[in-house]
PDB file of C-alpha atoms and ligand atoms in Angstrom:
ATOM      1  CA  UNK A   1      18.250  -4.431  -3.719  1.00 76.00           C
ATOM      2  CA  UNK A   2      21.193  -6.826  -4.003  1.00 78.00           C
ATOM      3  CA  UNK A   3      21.924  -8.702  -7.231  1.00 83.00           C
ATOM      4  CA  UNK A   4      19.418 -11.512  -7.733  1.00 94.00           C
ATOM      5  CA  UNK A   5      17.515 -10.780  -4.529  1.00 97.00           C
ATOM      6  CA  UNK A   6      13.862 -10.018  -5.141  1.00 97.00           C
ATOM      7  CA  UNK A   7      11.049  -8.981  -2.843  1.00 98.00           C
ATOM      8  CA  UNK A   8       8.102 -10.497  -4.702  1.00 98.00           C
ATOM      9  CA  UNK A   9       4.483  -9.449  -4.271  1.00 98.00           C
ATOM     10  CA  UNK A  10       2.307 -12.541  -4.601  1.00 98.00           C
ATOM     11  CA  UNK A  11      -1.187 -12.711  -6.062  1.00 98.00           C
ATOM     12  CA  UNK A  12      -3.850 -11.735  -3.559  1.00 98.00           C
ATOM     13  CA  UNK A  13      -7.471 -12.732  -4.094  1.00 98.00           C
ATOM     14  CA  UNK A  14      -9.476 -10.303  -2.018  1.00 98.00           C
ATOM     15  CA  UNK A  15     -12.659 -11.785  -0.630  1.00 97.00           C
ATOM     16  CA  UNK A  16     -15.043 -10.766   2.126  1.00 98.00           C
ATOM     17  CA  UNK A  17     -14.758 -14.410   3.294  1.00 98.00           C
ATOM     18  CA  UNK A  18     -11.008 -13.967   3.770  1.00 98.00           C
ATOM     19  CA  UNK A  19      -8.127 -13.320   1.396  1.00 98.00           C
ATOM     20  CA  UNK A  20      -6.129 -15.951  -0.492  1.00 98.00           C
ATOM     21  CA  UNK A  21      -2.624 -15.906  -1.945  1.00 98.00           C
ATOM     22  CA  UNK A  22      -0.755 -18.565  -3.868  1.00 98.00           C
ATOM     23  CA  UNK A  23       2.593 -19.480  -5.419  1.00 98.00           C
ATOM     24  CA  UNK A  24       3.280 -21.447  -8.589  1.00 98.00           C
ATOM     25  CA  UNK A  25       6.825 -22.723  -9.068  1.00 98.00           C
ATOM     26  CA  UNK A  26       8.716 -21.230 -12.013  1.00 97.00           C
ATOM     27  CA  UNK A  27       6.030 -18.603 -12.292  1.00 97.00           C
ATOM     28  CA  UNK A  28       5.787 -16.428  -9.202  1.00 97.00           C
ATOM     29  CA  UNK A  29       9.155 -17.733  -8.000  1.00 98.00           C
ATOM     30  CA  UNK A  30      12.102 -18.485 -10.312  1.00 97.00           C
ATOM     31  CA  UNK A  31      12.740 -22.130  -9.328  1.00 98.00           C
ATOM     32  CA  UNK A  32      11.119 -25.541  -8.870  1.00 98.00           C
ATOM     33  CA  UNK A  33      10.143 -26.284  -5.280  1.00 98.00           C
ATOM     34  CA  UNK A  34      11.968 -29.327  -3.955  1.00 98.00           C
ATOM     35  CA  UNK A  35      11.420 -28.851  -0.223  1.00 98.00           C
ATOM     36  CA  UNK A  36       9.310 -26.809   2.167  1.00 98.00           C
ATOM     37  CA  UNK A  37       9.991 -26.102   5.801  1.00 98.00           C
ATOM     38  CA  UNK A  38       8.782 -23.641   8.371  1.00 98.00           C
ATOM     39  CA  UNK A  39      10.194 -21.992  11.464  1.00 98.00           C
ATOM     40  CA  UNK A  40       7.927 -21.312  14.428  1.00 98.00           C
ATOM     41  CA  UNK A  41       7.884 -20.965  18.229  1.00 98.00           C
ATOM     42  CA  UNK A  42      11.014 -18.828  17.998  1.00 98.00           C
ATOM     43  CA  UNK A  43      11.860 -17.461  21.456  1.00 96.00           C
ATOM     44  CA  UNK A  44      12.282 -13.690  21.736  1.00 93.00           C
ATOM     45  CA  UNK A  45      15.708 -12.327  20.866  1.00 95.00           C
ATOM     46  CA  UNK A  46      16.865 -15.441  18.999  1.00 97.00           C
ATOM     47  CA  UNK A  47      18.792 -15.294  15.709  1.00 97.00           C
ATOM     48  CA  UNK A  48      18.617 -18.059  13.144  1.00 98.00           C
ATOM     49  CA  UNK A  49      20.580 -18.826  10.045  1.00 96.00           C
ATOM     50  CA  UNK A  50      24.085 -17.327   9.967  1.00 97.00           C
ATOM     51  CA  UNK A  51      25.144 -19.432   7.016  1.00 98.00           C
ATOM     52  CA  UNK A  52      25.033 -19.519   3.219  1.00 98.00           C
ATOM     53  CA  UNK A  53      24.090 -22.208   0.723  1.00 98.00           C
ATOM     54  CA  UNK A  54      26.324 -23.263  -2.148  1.00 97.00           C
ATOM     55  CA  UNK A  55      23.392 -24.285  -4.371  1.00 98.00           C
ATOM     56  CA  UNK A  56      20.020 -23.821  -2.668  1.00 98.00           C
ATOM     57  CA  UNK A  57      17.745 -21.003  -3.681  1.00 98.00           C
ATOM     58  CA  UNK A  58      15.007 -20.010  -1.261  1.00 98.00           C
ATOM     59  CA  UNK A  59      11.787 -18.083  -1.068  1.00 98.00           C
ATOM     60  CA  UNK A  60      10.939 -16.863   2.431  1.00 98.00           C
ATOM     61  CA  UNK A  61       7.481 -15.693   3.527  1.00 98.00           C
ATOM     62  CA  UNK A  62       6.237 -14.345   6.848  1.00 98.00           C
ATOM     63  CA  UNK A  63       2.985 -16.322   6.821  1.00 98.00           C
ATOM     64  CA  UNK A  64       2.204 -14.854  10.218  1.00 98.00           C
ATOM     65  CA  UNK A  65       3.820 -12.112  12.278  1.00 98.00           C
ATOM     66  CA  UNK A  66       7.086 -10.555  11.184  1.00 98.00           C
ATOM     67  CA  UNK A  67      10.857 -10.990  11.180  1.00 98.00           C
ATOM     68  CA  UNK A  68      13.960  -9.591   9.494  1.00 98.00           C
ATOM     69  CA  UNK A  69      16.134 -11.345   6.924  1.00 98.00           C
ATOM     70  CA  UNK A  70      19.625  -9.867   6.696  1.00 98.00           C
ATOM     71  CA  UNK A  71      21.380 -10.724   3.451  1.00 98.00           C
ATOM     72  CA  UNK A  72      25.093 -10.292   2.824  1.00 98.00           C
ATOM     73  CA  UNK A  73      26.604 -11.050  -0.592  1.00 97.00           C
ATOM     74  CA  UNK A  74      30.117 -11.282   0.850  1.00 96.00           C
ATOM     75  CA  UNK A  75      31.190  -8.351  -1.327  1.00 95.00           C
ATOM     76  CA  UNK A  76      30.250  -5.548   1.040  1.00 94.00           C
ATOM     77  CA  UNK A  77      26.509  -5.365   0.351  1.00 96.00           C
ATOM     78  CA  UNK A  78      24.415  -6.053   3.445  1.00 97.00           C
ATOM     79  CA  UNK A  79      20.652  -5.357   3.401  1.00 97.00           C
ATOM     80  CA  UNK A  80      17.921  -6.022   5.943  1.00 98.00           C
ATOM     81  CA  UNK A  81      14.521  -7.032   4.605  1.00 98.00           C
ATOM     82  CA  UNK A  82      11.600  -6.770   7.020  1.00 98.00           C
ATOM     83  CA  UNK A  83       8.911  -9.332   6.169  1.00 98.00           C
ATOM     84  CA  UNK A  84       5.504  -8.698   7.702  1.00 98.00           C
ATOM     85  CA  UNK A  85       2.877  -9.525   5.051  1.00 98.00           C
ATOM     86  CA  UNK A  86       1.816 -13.029   3.963  1.00 98.00           C
ATOM     87  CA  UNK A  87       1.497 -11.891   0.326  1.00 98.00           C
ATOM     88  CA  UNK A  88       5.141 -10.822   0.048  1.00 98.00           C
ATOM     89  CA  UNK A  89       8.118 -13.148  -0.116  1.00 98.00           C
ATOM     90  CA  UNK A  90      11.856 -12.729  -0.404  1.00 98.00           C
ATOM     91  CA  UNK A  91      13.687 -14.602  -3.143  1.00 98.00           C
ATOM     92  CA  UNK A  92      17.207 -15.426  -1.966  1.00 98.00           C
ATOM     93  CA  UNK A  93      19.612 -16.713  -4.623  1.00 98.00           C
ATOM     94  CA  UNK A  94      22.358 -19.158  -3.765  1.00 98.00           C
ATOM     95  CA  UNK A  95      25.616 -17.867  -2.249  1.00 97.00           C
ATOM     96  CA  UNK A  96      24.050 -15.312   0.087  1.00 98.00           C
ATOM     97  CA  UNK A  97      24.918 -15.142   3.767  1.00 98.00           C
ATOM     98  CA  UNK A  98      21.646 -14.935   5.669  1.00 98.00           C
ATOM     99  CA  UNK A  99      20.615 -14.207   9.225  1.00 98.00           C
ATOM    100  CA  UNK A 100      17.011 -14.158  10.434  1.00 98.00           C
ATOM    101  CA  UNK A 101      16.138 -12.244  13.586  1.00 98.00           C
ATOM    102  CA  UNK A 102      13.645  -9.893  15.222  1.00 98.00           C
ATOM    103  CA  UNK A 103      10.942 -12.591  15.175  1.00 98.00           C
ATOM    104  CA  UNK A 104       7.631 -11.330  16.540  1.00 98.00           C
ATOM    105  CA  UNK A 105       5.619 -13.425  18.979  1.00 96.00           C
ATOM    106  CA  UNK A 106       3.844 -16.278  17.171  1.00 94.00           C
ATOM    107  CA  UNK A 107       5.599 -15.541  13.879  1.00 98.00           C
ATOM    108  CA  UNK A 108       5.630 -18.248  11.246  1.00 98.00           C
ATOM    109  CA  UNK A 109       8.314 -18.304   8.548  1.00 98.00           C
ATOM    110  CA  UNK A 110       7.603 -20.463   5.516  1.00 98.00           C
ATOM    111  CA  UNK A 111      10.654 -21.352   3.402  1.00 98.00           C
ATOM    112  CA  UNK A 112      10.497 -22.898  -0.069  1.00 98.00           C
ATOM    113  CA  UNK A 113      13.784 -24.396  -1.222  1.00 98.00           C
ATOM    114  CA  UNK A 114      15.067 -25.493  -4.618  1.00 98.00           C
ATOM    115  CA  UNK A 115      16.998 -28.495  -3.217  1.00 98.00           C
ATOM    116  CA  UNK A 116      16.758 -31.447  -0.856  1.00 98.00           C
ATOM    117  CA  UNK A 117      18.267 -30.893   2.580  1.00 98.00           C
ATOM    118  CA  UNK A 118      21.999 -31.509   2.580  1.00 98.00           C
ATOM    119  CA  UNK A 119      24.414 -30.388   5.244  1.00 98.00           C
ATOM    120  CA  UNK A 120      27.102 -30.299   2.549  1.00 98.00           C
ATOM    121  CA  UNK A 121      25.285 -27.386   0.896  1.00 98.00           C
ATOM    122  CA  UNK A 122      25.870 -25.166   3.955  1.00 98.00           C
ATOM    123  CA  UNK A 123      28.762 -22.762   4.437  1.00 98.00           C
ATOM    124  CA  UNK A 124      28.873 -22.049   8.171  1.00 98.00           C
ATOM    125  CA  UNK A 125      32.144 -20.129   8.304  1.00 98.00           C
ATOM    126  CA  UNK A 126      31.911 -16.467   7.267  1.00 98.00           C
ATOM    127  CA  UNK A 127      35.532 -16.195   6.117  1.00 97.00           C
ATOM    128  CA  UNK A 128      35.098 -19.340   4.028  1.00 97.00           C
ATOM    129  CA  UNK A 129      31.949 -17.790   2.524  1.00 98.00           C
ATOM    130  CA  UNK A 130      33.792 -14.585   1.549  1.00 97.00           C
ATOM    131  CA  UNK A 131      36.550 -16.610  -0.040  1.00 95.00           C
ATOM    132  CA  UNK A 132      33.939 -18.774  -1.835  1.00 93.00           C
ATOM    133  CA  UNK A 133      32.169 -15.785  -3.455  1.00 95.00           C
ATOM    134  CA  UNK A 134      35.420 -13.995  -4.303  1.00 92.00           C
ATOM    135  CA  UNK A 135      36.448 -16.884  -6.578  1.00 81.00           C
ATOM    136  CA  UNK A 136      33.553 -16.343  -8.990  1.00 74.00           C
TER     137      UNK A 136
HETATM  138  P1  TYD B 201      19.258 -24.871   9.978  1.00 77.39           P
HETATM  139  O1  TYD B 201      19.122 -24.780   8.496  1.00 77.39           O
HETATM  140  O2  TYD B 201      20.648 -24.748  10.532  1.00 77.39           O
HETATM  141  O3  TYD B 201      18.328 -23.756  10.661  1.00 77.39           O
HETATM  142  P2  TYD B 201      18.490 -22.168  10.686  1.00 77.39           P
HETATM  143  O4  TYD B 201      19.268 -21.773   9.473  1.00 77.39           O
HETATM  144  O5  TYD B 201      17.094 -21.644  10.669  1.00 77.39           O
HETATM  145  O6  TYD B 201      19.179 -21.782  11.926  1.00 77.39           O
HETATM  146  O7  TYD B 201      18.561 -26.202  10.451  1.00 77.39           O
HETATM  147  C1  TYD B 201      18.395 -26.506  11.816  1.00 77.39           C
HETATM  148  C2  TYD B 201      18.368 -28.020  11.985  1.00 77.39           C
HETATM  149  O8  TYD B 201      17.286 -28.590  11.256  1.00 77.39           O
HETATM  150  C3  TYD B 201      19.639 -28.714  11.504  1.00 77.39           C
HETATM  151  O9  TYD B 201      19.975 -29.710  12.448  1.00 77.39           O
HETATM  152  C4  TYD B 201      19.243 -29.366  10.211  1.00 77.39           C
HETATM  153  C5  TYD B 201      17.756 -29.592  10.357  1.00 77.39           C
HETATM  154  N1  TYD B 201      17.052 -29.441   9.062  1.00 77.39           N
HETATM  155  C6  TYD B 201      16.597 -30.569   8.407  1.00 77.39           C
HETATM  156  O10 TYD B 201      16.765 -31.715   8.872  1.00 77.39           O
HETATM  157  N2  TYD B 201      15.937 -30.413   7.215  1.00 77.39           N
HETATM  158  C7  TYD B 201      15.732 -29.201   6.671  1.00 77.39           C
HETATM  159  O11 TYD B 201      15.135 -29.095   5.574  1.00 77.39           O
HETATM  160  C8  TYD B 201      16.239 -28.043   7.344  1.00 77.39           C
HETATM  161  C9  TYD B 201      16.056 -26.666   6.782  1.00 77.39           C
HETATM  162  C10 TYD B 201      16.878 -28.213   8.547  1.00 77.39           C
END
């Protein structure tokens, strides 16, 4: 697993009436939730992401279906995480290049973010990203 990245197993309340999982900020995930968004109706074969954030931390869950999250720290470590259970989530620290692909039909990706949306937080250019992380 890459530095700071964490595949977190969430609480699961088993019940014959249906299972339940939950997330408390700064408990199950290591940040305060500022924003929530979700990605759905993704056509087959489409890739999303292909950028990094300067400051935002994220927690990504496959609430339904499955998809891959490919994380690249810009220092030669690239790992693919396959998310396919609603009680697992991937913690992604800031300064990670991420691509999401391999979305299954009817998949639903829930993303919790530590910041408000700001286009200025995005690094869209891969060479700029590598230069950004090399100056740490
Ligand atoms: P983007 O983050 O580029 O999506 P992805 O990384 O999944 O490819 O966002 C796509 C569009 O949605 C872009 O125009 C910005 C807008 N957007 C918001 O307005 N608010 C948000 O919280 C997010 C995540 C995106």
